[in-house]
Amino acid sequence: MDEDKVFKALADPTRRKLLDLLYENNGQTLGELCEHLDMARQSTTQHLGILEAAQLVTIVWRGREKLHFINPVPLHEVYERWVRKFERHRLGLLHDLKKQLEGE
């Protein structure tokens, strides 16, 4: 996984909206995604290309239709690498506070 590509992809609000749309209804065509965006199909295609390069979106062809699916694996890897380690400390502090307040 190229973390730089993932962070670049997530930095743009339009790309985050595309991921939200795919989360709500996975497997959408370009036309279906464009219905929810105020931009040209070409611009949406460029955003999807960045999401594909970051492996956040995968493509499946069904006949002549190109379906877009969210791939949560890179998000999970970012979570494991960048978020989880900070949660561990916070949860440990909360656990200690709970024990202290309960007199254990």
Coordinates of N, CA and C in Angstrom, one line a residue:
M1 N 0.8 -1.2 0.0 CA 0.0 0.0 0.0 C 0.9 1.2 0.0
D2 N 0.5 2.2 -0.8 CA 1.2 3.5 -0.8 C 0.4 4.5 0.0
E3 N 0.9 4.7 1.2 CA 0.1 5.5 2.2 C 0.0 7.0 1.6
D4 N 1.0 7.4 0.9 CA 0.9 8.8 0.4 C -0.3 8.9 -0.6
K5 N -0.5 7.9 -1.4 CA -1.6 7.9 -2.3 C -2.9 7.9 -1.6
V6 N -3.0 7.1 -0.5 CA -4.2 7.0 0.3 C -4.5 8.3 0.9
F7 N -3.5 8.9 1.6 CA -3.8 10.2 2.2 C -4.1 11.3 1.2
K8 N -3.5 11.3 0.0 CA -3.8 12.3 -1.0 C -5.3 12.1 -1.5
A9 N -5.7 10.8 -1.7 CA -7.0 10.5 -2.1 C -8.0 11.0 -1.1
L10 N -7.7 10.8 0.2 CA -8.7 11.2 1.3 C -8.7 12.7 1.6
A11 N -7.7 13.4 1.1 CA -7.6 14.8 1.4 C -8.6 15.6 0.6
D12 N -9.2 15.1 -0.4 CA -10.2 15.9 -1.2 C -11.6 15.5 -0.8
P13 N -12.4 16.6 -0.5 CA -13.8 16.3 -0.1 C -14.7 15.6 -1.2
T14 N -14.4 15.8 -2.4 CA -15.2 15.1 -3.5 C -14.9 13.6 -3.5
R15 N -13.6 13.3 -3.3 CA -13.3 11.9 -3.2 C -13.8 11.2 -2.0
R16 N -13.8 11.9 -0.9 CA -14.5 11.4 0.4 C -16.0 11.2 0.1
K17 N -16.6 12.1 -0.6 CA -18.0 11.9 -0.9 C -18.2 10.7 -1.8
L18 N -17.4 10.5 -2.8 CA -17.5 9.3 -3.6 C -17.4 8.0 -2.8
L19 N -16.4 8.0 -1.8 CA -16.3 6.9 -0.9 C -17.6 6.7 -0.1
D20 N -18.2 7.8 0.4 CA -19.4 7.7 1.1 C -20.5 7.2 0.3
L21 N -20.6 7.6 -1.0 CA -21.6 7.1 -1.9 C -21.5 5.6 -2.1
L22 N -20.2 5.2 -2.3 CA -20.0 3.8 -2.5 C -20.3 3.0 -1.2
Y23 N -20.0 3.6 -0.1 CA -20.3 2.9 1.2 C -21.8 2.7 1.3
E24 N -22.6 3.7 0.9 CA -24.1 3.6 1.0 C -24.6 2.6 0.0
N25 N -24.1 2.6 -1.2 CA -24.6 1.7 -2.3 C -23.4 1.3 -3.1
N26 N -22.8 0.2 -2.8 CA -21.6 -0.3 -3.4 C -21.9 -0.8 -4.8
G27 N -21.0 -0.7 -5.8 CA -21.1 -1.2 -7.1 C -21.9 -0.3 -8.0
Q28 N -21.6 1.0 -8.0 CA -22.3 2.0 -8.8 C -21.5 2.3 -10.1
T29 N -22.3 2.7 -11.1 CA -21.7 3.1 -12.4 C -21.2 4.6 -12.2
L30 N -20.5 5.1 -13.2 CA -20.1 6.5 -13.2 C -21.3 7.4 -13.3
G31 N -22.3 7.0 -14.1 CA -23.5 7.8 -14.2 C -24.3 7.9 -12.9
E32 N -24.3 6.8 -12.2 CA -25.0 6.8 -10.9 C -24.3 7.7 -9.9
L33 N -23.0 7.7 -9.9 CA -22.2 8.5 -9.0 C -22.3 10.0 -9.4
C34 N -22.3 10.3 -10.6 CA -22.4 11.6 -11.1 C -23.7 12.3 -10.7
E35 N -24.8 11.5 -10.5 CA -26.1 12.1 -10.1 C -26.0 12.8 -8.8
H36 N -25.0 12.5 -8.0 CA -24.9 13.0 -6.6 C -23.8 14.1 -6.6
L37 N -23.2 14.4 -7.7 CA -22.1 15.4 -7.7 C -22.4 16.5 -8.7
D38 N -22.0 17.7 -8.3 CA -22.2 18.9 -9.2 C -20.9 19.1 -10.0
M39 N -20.6 18.2 -10.9 CA -19.4 18.3 -11.7 C -19.6 17.4 -13.0
A40 N -18.7 17.7 -13.9 CA -18.7 16.9 -15.2 C -18.3 15.5 -15.0
R41 N -18.7 14.6 -15.9 CA -18.3 13.2 -15.8 C -16.8 13.1 -15.9
Q42 N -16.2 13.9 -16.7 CA -14.7 13.8 -16.8 C -14.0 14.1 -15.5
S43 N -14.5 15.1 -14.7 CA -13.9 15.4 -13.4 C -14.2 14.3 -12.5
T44 N -15.3 13.7 -12.5 CA -15.6 12.5 -11.6 C -14.7 11.4 -11.9
T45 N -14.5 11.2 -13.2 CA -13.6 10.1 -13.7 C -12.2 10.3 -13.2
Q46 N -11.7 11.5 -13.2 CA -10.4 11.8 -12.6 C -10.3 11.6 -11.1
H47 N -11.3 11.9 -10.4 CA -11.4 11.6 -9.0 C -11.4 10.1 -8.7
L48 N -12.2 9.4 -9.5 CA -12.2 7.9 -9.4 C -10.8 7.3 -9.7
G49 N -10.1 7.9 -10.7 CA -8.8 7.4 -11.0 C -7.8 7.5 -9.9
I50 N -7.9 8.6 -9.1 CA -7.0 8.8 -8.0 C -7.4 7.8 -6.9
L51 N -8.7 7.6 -6.7 CA -9.1 6.6 -5.7 C -8.7 5.2 -6.1
E52 N -8.7 4.9 -7.4 CA -8.3 3.6 -7.9 C -6.8 3.4 -7.7
A53 N -6.0 4.5 -8.0 CA -4.5 4.5 -7.8 C -4.2 4.2 -6.4
A54 N -5.0 4.7 -5.4 CA -4.8 4.5 -4.0 C -5.4 3.1 -3.6
Q55 N -6.0 2.4 -4.5 CA -6.6 1.1 -4.2 C -7.8 1.2 -3.2
L56 N -8.4 2.4 -3.2 CA -9.6 2.6 -2.4 C -10.8 2.2 -3.1
V57 N -10.7 2.1 -4.4 CA -11.9 1.8 -5.3 C -11.4 0.7 -6.3
T58 N -12.2 -0.3 -6.5 CA -11.9 -1.3 -7.5 C -13.0 -1.3 -8.5
I59 N -12.7 -1.8 -9.7 CA -13.6 -1.8 -10.8 C -13.9 -3.3 -11.2
V60 N -15.2 -3.5 -11.5 CA -15.7 -4.7 -12.0 C -16.5 -4.4 -13.3
W61 N -16.2 -5.1 -14.4 CA -17.0 -4.9 -15.6 C -18.1 -5.9 -15.6
R62 N -19.3 -5.4 -15.8 CA -20.5 -6.2 -16.0 C -21.1 -5.9 -17.4
G63 N -20.7 -6.7 -18.3 CA -21.1 -6.4 -19.7 C -20.3 -5.1 -20.1
R64 N -21.1 -4.1 -20.5 CA -20.5 -2.9 -20.9 C -20.5 -1.9 -19.8
E65 N -21.0 -2.2 -18.6 CA -21.0 -1.4 -17.5 C -19.8 -1.5 -16.6
K66 N -19.2 -0.4 -16.2 CA -18.1 -0.4 -15.3 C -18.6 0.0 -13.9
L67 N -18.5 -1.0 -13.0 CA -19.0 -0.8 -11.6 C -17.9 -0.5 -10.7
H68 N -18.1 0.5 -9.8 CA -17.1 0.9 -8.8 C -17.5 0.4 -7.5
F69 N -16.5 -0.2 -6.8 CA -16.7 -0.8 -5.5 C -15.6 -0.2 -4.5
I70 N -16.1 0.0 -3.3 CA -15.1 0.5 -2.3 C -14.3 -0.7 -1.8
N71 N -13.0 -0.4 -1.6 CA -12.1 -1.4 -1.1 C -11.6 -0.8 0.3
P72 N -12.1 -1.4 1.4 CA -11.8 -0.9 2.7 C -10.4 -1.3 3.2
V73 N -9.7 -2.1 2.5 CA -8.4 -2.6 3.0 C -7.4 -1.5 3.3
P74 N -7.2 -0.6 2.3 CA -6.2 0.5 2.6 C -6.6 1.4 3.8
L75 N -7.9 1.6 4.0 CA -8.4 2.4 5.1 C -8.1 1.7 6.4
H76 N -8.3 0.4 6.4 CA -8.0 -0.4 7.6 C -6.5 -0.4 7.9
E77 N -5.7 -0.4 6.9 CA -4.2 -0.4 7.1 C -3.8 1.0 7.6
V78 N -4.4 2.1 7.2 CA -4.2 3.4 7.7 C -4.6 3.5 9.2
Y79 N -5.8 2.9 9.4 CA -6.3 2.8 10.8 C -5.3 2.1 11.7
E80 N -4.8 0.9 11.3 CA -3.9 0.2 12.1 C -2.6 0.9 12.3
R81 N -2.1 1.6 11.3 CA -0.8 2.2 11.4 C -0.9 3.6 12.1
W82 N -1.9 4.4 11.8 CA -1.9 5.7 12.3 C -2.9 6.1 13.4
V83 N -4.0 5.3 13.5 CA -5.0 5.6 14.5 C -5.0 4.7 15.7
R84 N -4.9 3.5 15.5 CA -5.0 2.5 16.6 C -4.0 2.7 17.7
K85 N -2.7 3.0 17.3 CA -1.7 3.2 18.3 C -2.1 4.4 19.3
F86 N -2.8 5.4 18.8 CA -3.2 6.5 19.7 C -4.4 6.1 20.5
E87 N -5.2 5.2 20.0 CA -6.4 4.7 20.8 C -5.9 3.9 22.0
R88 N -4.9 3.1 21.8 CA -4.4 2.2 22.9 C -4.1 3.0 24.1
H89 N -3.3 4.1 24.0 CA -3.0 4.9 25.1 C -4.2 5.5 25.8
R90 N -5.1 6.1 25.0 CA -6.3 6.7 25.5 C -7.1 5.7 26.2
L91 N -7.3 4.5 25.7 CA -8.1 3.5 26.3 C -7.5 3.1 27.6
G92 N -6.2 3.0 27.6 CA -5.5 2.6 28.9 C -5.7 3.7 30.0
L93 N -5.7 4.9 29.6 CA -5.9 6.0 30.5 C -7.4 5.9 31.1
L94 N -8.3 5.7 30.2 CA -9.7 5.6 30.6 C -9.9 4.4 31.5
H95 N -9.2 3.3 31.3 CA -9.3 2.1 32.1 C -8.8 2.4 33.5
D96 N -7.6 3.1 33.5 CA -7.0 3.5 34.8 C -7.9 4.4 35.6
L97 N -8.5 5.4 34.9 CA -9.4 6.3 35.5 C -10.6 5.6 36.1
K98 N -11.2 4.7 35.4 CA -12.3 3.9 35.8 C -12.0 3.2 37.1
K99 N -10.8 2.5 37.1 CA -10.4 1.8 38.3 C -10.2 2.7 39.5
Q100 N -9.6 3.9 39.2 CA -9.4 4.8 40.3 C -10.7 5.3 40.9
L101 N -11.7 5.7 40.0 CA -13.0 6.2 40.5 C -13.8 5.1 41.2
E102 N -13.6 3.9 40.8 CA -14.4 2.8 41.4 C -13.6 2.3 42.7
G103 N -12.5 2.8 43.0 CA -11.7 2.4 44.2 C -11.1 1.1 44.1
E104 N -10.8 0.6 42.9 CA -10.1 -0.7 42.8 C -8.7 -0.6 42.9

